[in-house]
PDB file of C-alpha atoms in Angstrom:
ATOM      1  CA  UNK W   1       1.143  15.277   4.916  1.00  0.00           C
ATOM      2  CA  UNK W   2      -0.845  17.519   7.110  1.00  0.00           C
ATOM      3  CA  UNK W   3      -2.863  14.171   8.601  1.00  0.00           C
ATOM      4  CA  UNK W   4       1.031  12.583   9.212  1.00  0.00           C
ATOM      5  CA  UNK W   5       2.002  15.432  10.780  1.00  0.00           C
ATOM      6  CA  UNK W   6      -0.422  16.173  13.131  1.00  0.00           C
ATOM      7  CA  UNK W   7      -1.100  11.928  13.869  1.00  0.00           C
ATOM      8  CA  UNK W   8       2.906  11.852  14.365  1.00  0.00           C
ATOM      9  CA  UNK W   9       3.113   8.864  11.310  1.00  0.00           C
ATOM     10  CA  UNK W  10       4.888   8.983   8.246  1.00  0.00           C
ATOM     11  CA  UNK W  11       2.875   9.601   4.479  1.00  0.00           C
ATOM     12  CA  UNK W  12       3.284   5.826   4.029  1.00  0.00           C
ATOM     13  CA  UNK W  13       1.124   5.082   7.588  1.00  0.00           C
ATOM     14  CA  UNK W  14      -1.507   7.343   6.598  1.00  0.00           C
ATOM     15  CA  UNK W  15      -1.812   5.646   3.060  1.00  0.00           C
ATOM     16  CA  UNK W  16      -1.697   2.341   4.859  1.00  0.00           C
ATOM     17  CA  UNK W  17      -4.426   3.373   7.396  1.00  0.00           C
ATOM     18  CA  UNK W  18      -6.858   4.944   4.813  1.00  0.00           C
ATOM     19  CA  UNK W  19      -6.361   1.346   2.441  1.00  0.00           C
ATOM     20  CA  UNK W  20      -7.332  -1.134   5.720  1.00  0.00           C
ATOM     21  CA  UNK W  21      -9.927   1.913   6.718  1.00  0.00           C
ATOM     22  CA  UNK W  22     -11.627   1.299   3.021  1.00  0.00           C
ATOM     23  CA  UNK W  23     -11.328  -2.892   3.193  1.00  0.00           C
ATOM     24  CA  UNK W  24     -12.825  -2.803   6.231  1.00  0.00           C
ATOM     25  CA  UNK W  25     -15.684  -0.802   4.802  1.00  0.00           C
ATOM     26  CA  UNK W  26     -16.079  -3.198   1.588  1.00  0.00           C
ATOM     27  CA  UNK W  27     -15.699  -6.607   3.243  1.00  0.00           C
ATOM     28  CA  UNK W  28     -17.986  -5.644   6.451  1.00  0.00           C
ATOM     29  CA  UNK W  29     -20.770  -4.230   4.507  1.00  0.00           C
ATOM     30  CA  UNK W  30     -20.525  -7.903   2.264  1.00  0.00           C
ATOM     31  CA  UNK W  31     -20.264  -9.676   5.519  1.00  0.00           C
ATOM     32  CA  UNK W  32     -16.817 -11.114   4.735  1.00  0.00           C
ATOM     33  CA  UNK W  33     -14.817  -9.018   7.122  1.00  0.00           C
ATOM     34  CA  UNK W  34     -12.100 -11.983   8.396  1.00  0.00           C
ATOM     35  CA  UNK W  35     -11.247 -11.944  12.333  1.00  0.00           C
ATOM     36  CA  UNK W  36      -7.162 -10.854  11.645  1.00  0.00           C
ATOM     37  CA  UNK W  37      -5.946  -8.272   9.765  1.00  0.00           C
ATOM     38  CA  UNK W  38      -5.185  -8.093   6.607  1.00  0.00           C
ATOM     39  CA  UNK W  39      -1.532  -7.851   5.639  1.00  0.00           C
ATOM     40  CA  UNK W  40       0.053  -5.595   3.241  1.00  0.00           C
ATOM     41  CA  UNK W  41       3.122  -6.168   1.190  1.00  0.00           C
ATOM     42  CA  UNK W  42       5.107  -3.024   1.119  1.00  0.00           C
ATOM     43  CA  UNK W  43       7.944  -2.010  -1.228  1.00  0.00           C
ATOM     44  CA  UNK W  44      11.007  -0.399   0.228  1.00  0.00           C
ATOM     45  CA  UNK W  45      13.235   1.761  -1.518  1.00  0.00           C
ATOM     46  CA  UNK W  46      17.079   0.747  -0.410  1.00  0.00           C
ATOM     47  CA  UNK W  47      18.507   3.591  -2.243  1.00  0.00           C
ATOM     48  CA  UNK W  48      20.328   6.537  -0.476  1.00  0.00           C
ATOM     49  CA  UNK W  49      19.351   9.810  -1.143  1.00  0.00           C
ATOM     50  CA  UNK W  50      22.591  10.616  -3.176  1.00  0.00           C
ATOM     51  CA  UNK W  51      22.276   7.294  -5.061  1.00  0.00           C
ATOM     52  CA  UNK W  52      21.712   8.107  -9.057  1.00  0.00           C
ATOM     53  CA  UNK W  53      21.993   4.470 -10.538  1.00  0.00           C
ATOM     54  CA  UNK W  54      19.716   2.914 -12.511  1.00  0.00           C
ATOM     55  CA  UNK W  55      17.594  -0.285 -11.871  1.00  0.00           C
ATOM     56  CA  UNK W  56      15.393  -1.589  -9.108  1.00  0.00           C
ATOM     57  CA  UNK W  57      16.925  -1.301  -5.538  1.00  0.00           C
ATOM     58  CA  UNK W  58      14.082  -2.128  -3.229  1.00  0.00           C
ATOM     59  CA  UNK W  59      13.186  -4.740  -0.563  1.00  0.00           C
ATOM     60  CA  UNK W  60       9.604  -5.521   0.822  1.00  0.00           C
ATOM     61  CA  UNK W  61       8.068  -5.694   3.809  1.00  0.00           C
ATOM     62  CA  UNK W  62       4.697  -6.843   5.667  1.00  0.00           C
ATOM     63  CA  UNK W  63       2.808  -4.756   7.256  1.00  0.00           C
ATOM     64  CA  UNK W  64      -1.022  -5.450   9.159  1.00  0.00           C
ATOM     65  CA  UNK W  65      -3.323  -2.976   7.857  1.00  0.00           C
ATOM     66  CA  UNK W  66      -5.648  -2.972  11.517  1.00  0.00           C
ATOM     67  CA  UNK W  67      -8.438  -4.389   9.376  1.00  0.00           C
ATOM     68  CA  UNK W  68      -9.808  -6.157  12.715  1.00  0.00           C
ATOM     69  CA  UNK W  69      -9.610  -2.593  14.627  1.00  0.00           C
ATOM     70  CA  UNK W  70     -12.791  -0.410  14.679  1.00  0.00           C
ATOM     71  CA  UNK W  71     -11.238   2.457  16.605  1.00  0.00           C
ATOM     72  CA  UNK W  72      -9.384   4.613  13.452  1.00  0.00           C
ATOM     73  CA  UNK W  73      -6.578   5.714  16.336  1.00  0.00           C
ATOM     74  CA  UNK W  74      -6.281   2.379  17.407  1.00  0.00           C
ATOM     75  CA  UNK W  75      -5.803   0.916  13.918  1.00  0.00           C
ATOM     76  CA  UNK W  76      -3.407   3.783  13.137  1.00  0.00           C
ATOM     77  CA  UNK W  77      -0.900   3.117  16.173  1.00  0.00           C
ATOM     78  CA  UNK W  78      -0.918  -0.708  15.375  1.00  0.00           C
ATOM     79  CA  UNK W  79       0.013   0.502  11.125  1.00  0.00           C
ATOM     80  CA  UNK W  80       2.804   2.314  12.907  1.00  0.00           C
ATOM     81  CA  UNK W  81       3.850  -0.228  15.004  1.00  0.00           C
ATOM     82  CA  UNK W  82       4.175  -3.171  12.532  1.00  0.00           C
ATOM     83  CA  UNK W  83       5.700  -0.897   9.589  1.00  0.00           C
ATOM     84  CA  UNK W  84       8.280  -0.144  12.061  1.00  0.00           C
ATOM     85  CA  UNK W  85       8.893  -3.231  13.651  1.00  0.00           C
ATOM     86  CA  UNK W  86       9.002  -4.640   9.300  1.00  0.00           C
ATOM     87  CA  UNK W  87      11.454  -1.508   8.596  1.00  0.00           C
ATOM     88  CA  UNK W  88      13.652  -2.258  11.544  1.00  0.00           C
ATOM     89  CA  UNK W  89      14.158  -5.844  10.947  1.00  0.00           C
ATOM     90  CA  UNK W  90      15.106  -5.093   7.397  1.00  0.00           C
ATOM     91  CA  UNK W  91      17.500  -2.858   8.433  1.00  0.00           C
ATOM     92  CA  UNK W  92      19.299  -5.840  11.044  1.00  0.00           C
ATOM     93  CA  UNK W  93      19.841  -7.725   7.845  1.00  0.00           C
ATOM     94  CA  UNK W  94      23.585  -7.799   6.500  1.00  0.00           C
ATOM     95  CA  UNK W  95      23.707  -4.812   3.216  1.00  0.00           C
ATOM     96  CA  UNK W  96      24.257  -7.737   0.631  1.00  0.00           C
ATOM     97  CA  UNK W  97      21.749  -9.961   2.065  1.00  0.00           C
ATOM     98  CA  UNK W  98      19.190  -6.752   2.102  1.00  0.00           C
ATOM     99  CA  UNK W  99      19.791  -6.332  -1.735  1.00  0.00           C
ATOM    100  CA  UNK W 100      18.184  -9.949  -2.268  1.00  0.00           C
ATOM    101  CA  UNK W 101      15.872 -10.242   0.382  1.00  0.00           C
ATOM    102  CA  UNK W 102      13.042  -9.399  -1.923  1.00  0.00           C
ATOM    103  CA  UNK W 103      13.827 -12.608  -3.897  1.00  0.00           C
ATOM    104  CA  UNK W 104      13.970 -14.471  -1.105  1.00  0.00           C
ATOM    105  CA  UNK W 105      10.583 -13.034   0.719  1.00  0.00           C
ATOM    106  CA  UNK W 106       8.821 -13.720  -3.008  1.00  0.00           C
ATOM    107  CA  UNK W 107      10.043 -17.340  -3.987  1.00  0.00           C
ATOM    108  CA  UNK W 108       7.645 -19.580  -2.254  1.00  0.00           C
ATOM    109  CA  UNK W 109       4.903 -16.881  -4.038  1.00  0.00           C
ATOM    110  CA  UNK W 110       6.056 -16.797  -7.447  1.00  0.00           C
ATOM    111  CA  UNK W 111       6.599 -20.310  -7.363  1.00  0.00           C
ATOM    112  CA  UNK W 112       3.430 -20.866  -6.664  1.00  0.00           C
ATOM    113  CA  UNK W 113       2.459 -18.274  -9.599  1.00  0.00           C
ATOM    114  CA  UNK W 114       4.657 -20.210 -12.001  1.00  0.00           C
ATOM    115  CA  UNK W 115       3.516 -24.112 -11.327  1.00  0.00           C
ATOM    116  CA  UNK W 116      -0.707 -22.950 -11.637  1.00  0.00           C
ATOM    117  CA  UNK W 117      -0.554 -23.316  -8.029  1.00  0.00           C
ATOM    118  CA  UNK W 118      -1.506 -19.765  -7.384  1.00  0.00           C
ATOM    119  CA  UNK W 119      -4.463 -18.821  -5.794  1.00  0.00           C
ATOM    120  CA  UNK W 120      -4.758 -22.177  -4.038  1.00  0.00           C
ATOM    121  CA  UNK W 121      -2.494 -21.721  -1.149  1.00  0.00           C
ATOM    122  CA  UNK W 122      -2.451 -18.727   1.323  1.00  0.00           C
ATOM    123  CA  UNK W 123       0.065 -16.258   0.655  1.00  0.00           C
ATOM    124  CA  UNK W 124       1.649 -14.653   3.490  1.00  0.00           C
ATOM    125  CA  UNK W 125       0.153 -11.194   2.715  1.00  0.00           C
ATOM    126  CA  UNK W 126      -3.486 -10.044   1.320  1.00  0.00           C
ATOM    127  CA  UNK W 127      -2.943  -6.991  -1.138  1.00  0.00           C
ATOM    128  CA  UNK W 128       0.239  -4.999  -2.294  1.00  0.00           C
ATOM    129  CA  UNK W 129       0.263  -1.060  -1.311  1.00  0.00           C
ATOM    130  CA  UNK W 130       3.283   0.547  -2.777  1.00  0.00           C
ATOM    131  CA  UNK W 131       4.289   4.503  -2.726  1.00  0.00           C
ATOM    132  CA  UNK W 132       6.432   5.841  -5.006  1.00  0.00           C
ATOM    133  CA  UNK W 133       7.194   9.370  -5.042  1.00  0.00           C
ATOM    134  CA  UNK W 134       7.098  11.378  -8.230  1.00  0.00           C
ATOM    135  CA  UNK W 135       7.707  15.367  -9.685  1.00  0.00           C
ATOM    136  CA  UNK W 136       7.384  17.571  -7.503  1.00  0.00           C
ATOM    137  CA  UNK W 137       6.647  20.251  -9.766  1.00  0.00           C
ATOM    138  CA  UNK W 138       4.102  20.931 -12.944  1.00  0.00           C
ATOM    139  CA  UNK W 139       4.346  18.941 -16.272  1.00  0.00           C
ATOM    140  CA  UNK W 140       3.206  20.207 -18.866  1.00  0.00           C
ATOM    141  CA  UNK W 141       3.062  18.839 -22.833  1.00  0.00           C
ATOM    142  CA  UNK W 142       2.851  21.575 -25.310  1.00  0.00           C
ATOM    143  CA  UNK W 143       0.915  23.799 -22.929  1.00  0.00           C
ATOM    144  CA  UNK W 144      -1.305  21.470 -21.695  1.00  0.00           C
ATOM    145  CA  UNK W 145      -0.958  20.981 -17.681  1.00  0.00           C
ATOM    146  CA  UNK W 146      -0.883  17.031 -16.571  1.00  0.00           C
ATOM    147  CA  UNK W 147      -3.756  17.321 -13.456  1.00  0.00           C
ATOM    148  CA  UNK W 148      -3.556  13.934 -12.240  1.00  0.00           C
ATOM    149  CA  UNK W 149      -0.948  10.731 -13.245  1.00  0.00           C
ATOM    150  CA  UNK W 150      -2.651   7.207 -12.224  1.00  0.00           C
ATOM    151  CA  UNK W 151      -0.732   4.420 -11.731  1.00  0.00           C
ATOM    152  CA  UNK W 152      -2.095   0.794 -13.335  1.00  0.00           C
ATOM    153  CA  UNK W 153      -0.040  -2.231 -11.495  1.00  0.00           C
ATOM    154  CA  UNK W 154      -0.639  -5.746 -11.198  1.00  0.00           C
ATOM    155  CA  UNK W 155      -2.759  -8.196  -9.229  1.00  0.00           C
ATOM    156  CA  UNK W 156      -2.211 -12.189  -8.547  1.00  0.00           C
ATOM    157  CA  UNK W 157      -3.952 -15.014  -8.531  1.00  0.00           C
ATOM    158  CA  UNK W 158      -4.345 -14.831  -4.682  1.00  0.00           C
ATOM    159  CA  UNK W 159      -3.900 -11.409  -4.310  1.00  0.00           C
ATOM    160  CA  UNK W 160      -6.829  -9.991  -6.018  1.00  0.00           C
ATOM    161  CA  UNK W 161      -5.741  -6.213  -5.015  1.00  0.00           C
ATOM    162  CA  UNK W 162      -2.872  -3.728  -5.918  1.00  0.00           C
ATOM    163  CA  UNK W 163      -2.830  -0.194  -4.752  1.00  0.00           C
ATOM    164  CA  UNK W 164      -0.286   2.504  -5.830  1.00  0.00           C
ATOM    165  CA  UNK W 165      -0.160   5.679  -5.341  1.00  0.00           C
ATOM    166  CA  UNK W 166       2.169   8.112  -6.982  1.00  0.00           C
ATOM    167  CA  UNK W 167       2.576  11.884  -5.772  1.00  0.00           C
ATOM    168  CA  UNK W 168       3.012  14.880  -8.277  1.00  0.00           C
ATOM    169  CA  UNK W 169       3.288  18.717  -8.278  1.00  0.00           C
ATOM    170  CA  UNK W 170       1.516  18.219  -4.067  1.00  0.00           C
ATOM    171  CA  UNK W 171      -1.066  15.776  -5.151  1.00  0.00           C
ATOM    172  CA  UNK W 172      -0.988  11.951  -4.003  1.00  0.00           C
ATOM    173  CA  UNK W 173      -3.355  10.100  -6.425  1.00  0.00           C
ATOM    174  CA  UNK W 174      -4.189   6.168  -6.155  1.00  0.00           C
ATOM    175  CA  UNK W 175      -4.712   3.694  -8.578  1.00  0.00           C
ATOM    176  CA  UNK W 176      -6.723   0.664  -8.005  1.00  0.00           C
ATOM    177  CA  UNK W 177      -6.244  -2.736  -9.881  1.00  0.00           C
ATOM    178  CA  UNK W 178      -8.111  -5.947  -8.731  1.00  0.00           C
ATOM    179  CA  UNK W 179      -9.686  -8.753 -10.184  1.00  0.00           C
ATOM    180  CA  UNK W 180     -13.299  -7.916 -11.015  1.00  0.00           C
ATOM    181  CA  UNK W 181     -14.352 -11.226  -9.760  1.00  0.00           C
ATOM    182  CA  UNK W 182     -12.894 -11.547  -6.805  1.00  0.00           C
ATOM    183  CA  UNK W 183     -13.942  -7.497  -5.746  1.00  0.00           C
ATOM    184  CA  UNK W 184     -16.713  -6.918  -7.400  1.00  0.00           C
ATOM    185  CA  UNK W 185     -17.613  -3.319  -7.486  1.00  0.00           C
ATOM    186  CA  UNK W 186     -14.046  -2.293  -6.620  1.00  0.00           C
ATOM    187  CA  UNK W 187     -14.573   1.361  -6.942  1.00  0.00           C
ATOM    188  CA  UNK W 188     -16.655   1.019  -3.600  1.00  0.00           C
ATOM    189  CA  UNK W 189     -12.684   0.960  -2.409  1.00  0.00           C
ATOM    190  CA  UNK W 190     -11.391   4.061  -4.416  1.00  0.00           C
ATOM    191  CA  UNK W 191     -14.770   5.409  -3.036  1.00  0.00           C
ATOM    192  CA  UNK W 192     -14.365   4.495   0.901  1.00  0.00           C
ATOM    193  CA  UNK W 193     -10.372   5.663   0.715  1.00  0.00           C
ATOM    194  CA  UNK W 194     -11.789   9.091  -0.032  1.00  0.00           C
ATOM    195  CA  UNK W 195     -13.900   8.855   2.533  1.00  0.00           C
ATOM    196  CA  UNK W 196     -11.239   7.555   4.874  1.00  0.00           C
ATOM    197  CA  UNK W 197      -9.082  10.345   4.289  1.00  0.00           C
ATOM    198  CA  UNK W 198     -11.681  12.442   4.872  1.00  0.00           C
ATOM    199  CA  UNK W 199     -12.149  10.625   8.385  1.00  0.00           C
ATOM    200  CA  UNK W 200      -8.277  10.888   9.363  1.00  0.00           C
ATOM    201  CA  UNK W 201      -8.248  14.794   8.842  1.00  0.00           C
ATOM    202  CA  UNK W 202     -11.341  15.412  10.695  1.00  0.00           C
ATOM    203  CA  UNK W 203      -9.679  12.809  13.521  1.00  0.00           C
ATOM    204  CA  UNK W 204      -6.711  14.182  13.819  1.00  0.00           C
ATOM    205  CA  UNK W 205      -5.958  17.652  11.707  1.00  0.00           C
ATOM    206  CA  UNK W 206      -9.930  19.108  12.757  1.00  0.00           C
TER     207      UNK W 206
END
């Protein structure tokens, strides 16, 4: 929150700038760094903060994660740029037609997912990066303090990688699933996010 505050982005850019900071660490040193950006698929909460019904209310957006950008400012004001230009055009849509847009974003994908097709056409994003905001206080289970709460999500056949990160009691902590095949030594990524972190604080918070 400190590194958002000080770089004027939101928690989400900062997540979204240390994931395409890492990727560009793992694919350059494997020499498989592609000449665009990678794209992220982003959930979006469409709830309103006084909104206490149950079930999934969310709609996605893109966003490019500045893998093609060496500077780390740079690659930050472009994360900000295209998450806001993804947020605003959500927002343009009619409120019904925001409520299914995530079906309608997804069907070409999970079509492809449910024919065996998947994997052998492009998708229109690269990895899924998803925030979702937990307690804000301790937990505790007969006396016994939770220290850290990993999330485990799910990655496709052409979308090796999913990152989520869930916050709790002032911690944000990341979980990493990917097909060990396709990103082979995946913890280089955990690894380089820490490190990326690292970078943004000493770039922007000193």
């Amino acid at each position: 929150k400190a590194i958002a505050k000080a770089a004027d982005a939101s928690l989400n850019d900062i997540v979204l700038s240390a994931t395409g900071m890492a990727l560009r660490e793992y694919l350059t040193a494997r020499d498989a760094l592609p000449e665009k950006g990678l794209v992220a698929s982003i959930p979006v909460s469409l709830r309103d903060a006084d909104d206490e019904s149950t079930g999934n209310a969310v709609a996605m957006i893109f966003a490019s994660l500045g893998t093609h950008i060496a500077d780390d400012r740079k690659r930050l004001e472009v994360i900000k740029a295209s998450a806001a230009n993804a947020k605003a055009r959500l927002q343009q849509l009619p409120p019904a037609l925001r409520k299914t847009q995530v079906s309608l974003v997804f069907s070409p994908f999970i079509a492809s997912l449910a024919t065996g097709l998947g994997g052998r056409f492009k998708p229109s994003f690269n990895v899924m990066v998803s925030n979702v905001p937990g307690a804000s206080e301790e937990r505790y289970l007969y006396g016994a303090r939770l220290a850290h709460i990993y999330p485990v999500s799910i990655p496709f056949h052409g979308v090796a990688l999913n990152i989520t990160c869930l916050s709790h009691a002032g911690t944000l902590n990341f979980g990493l699933t990917a097909c060990r095949d396709s990103l082979p030594h995946m913890q280089q990524i955990a690894v380089g996010i820490g490190r990326a972190i690292d970078r943004l604080e000493a770039l922007y918070v000193g």
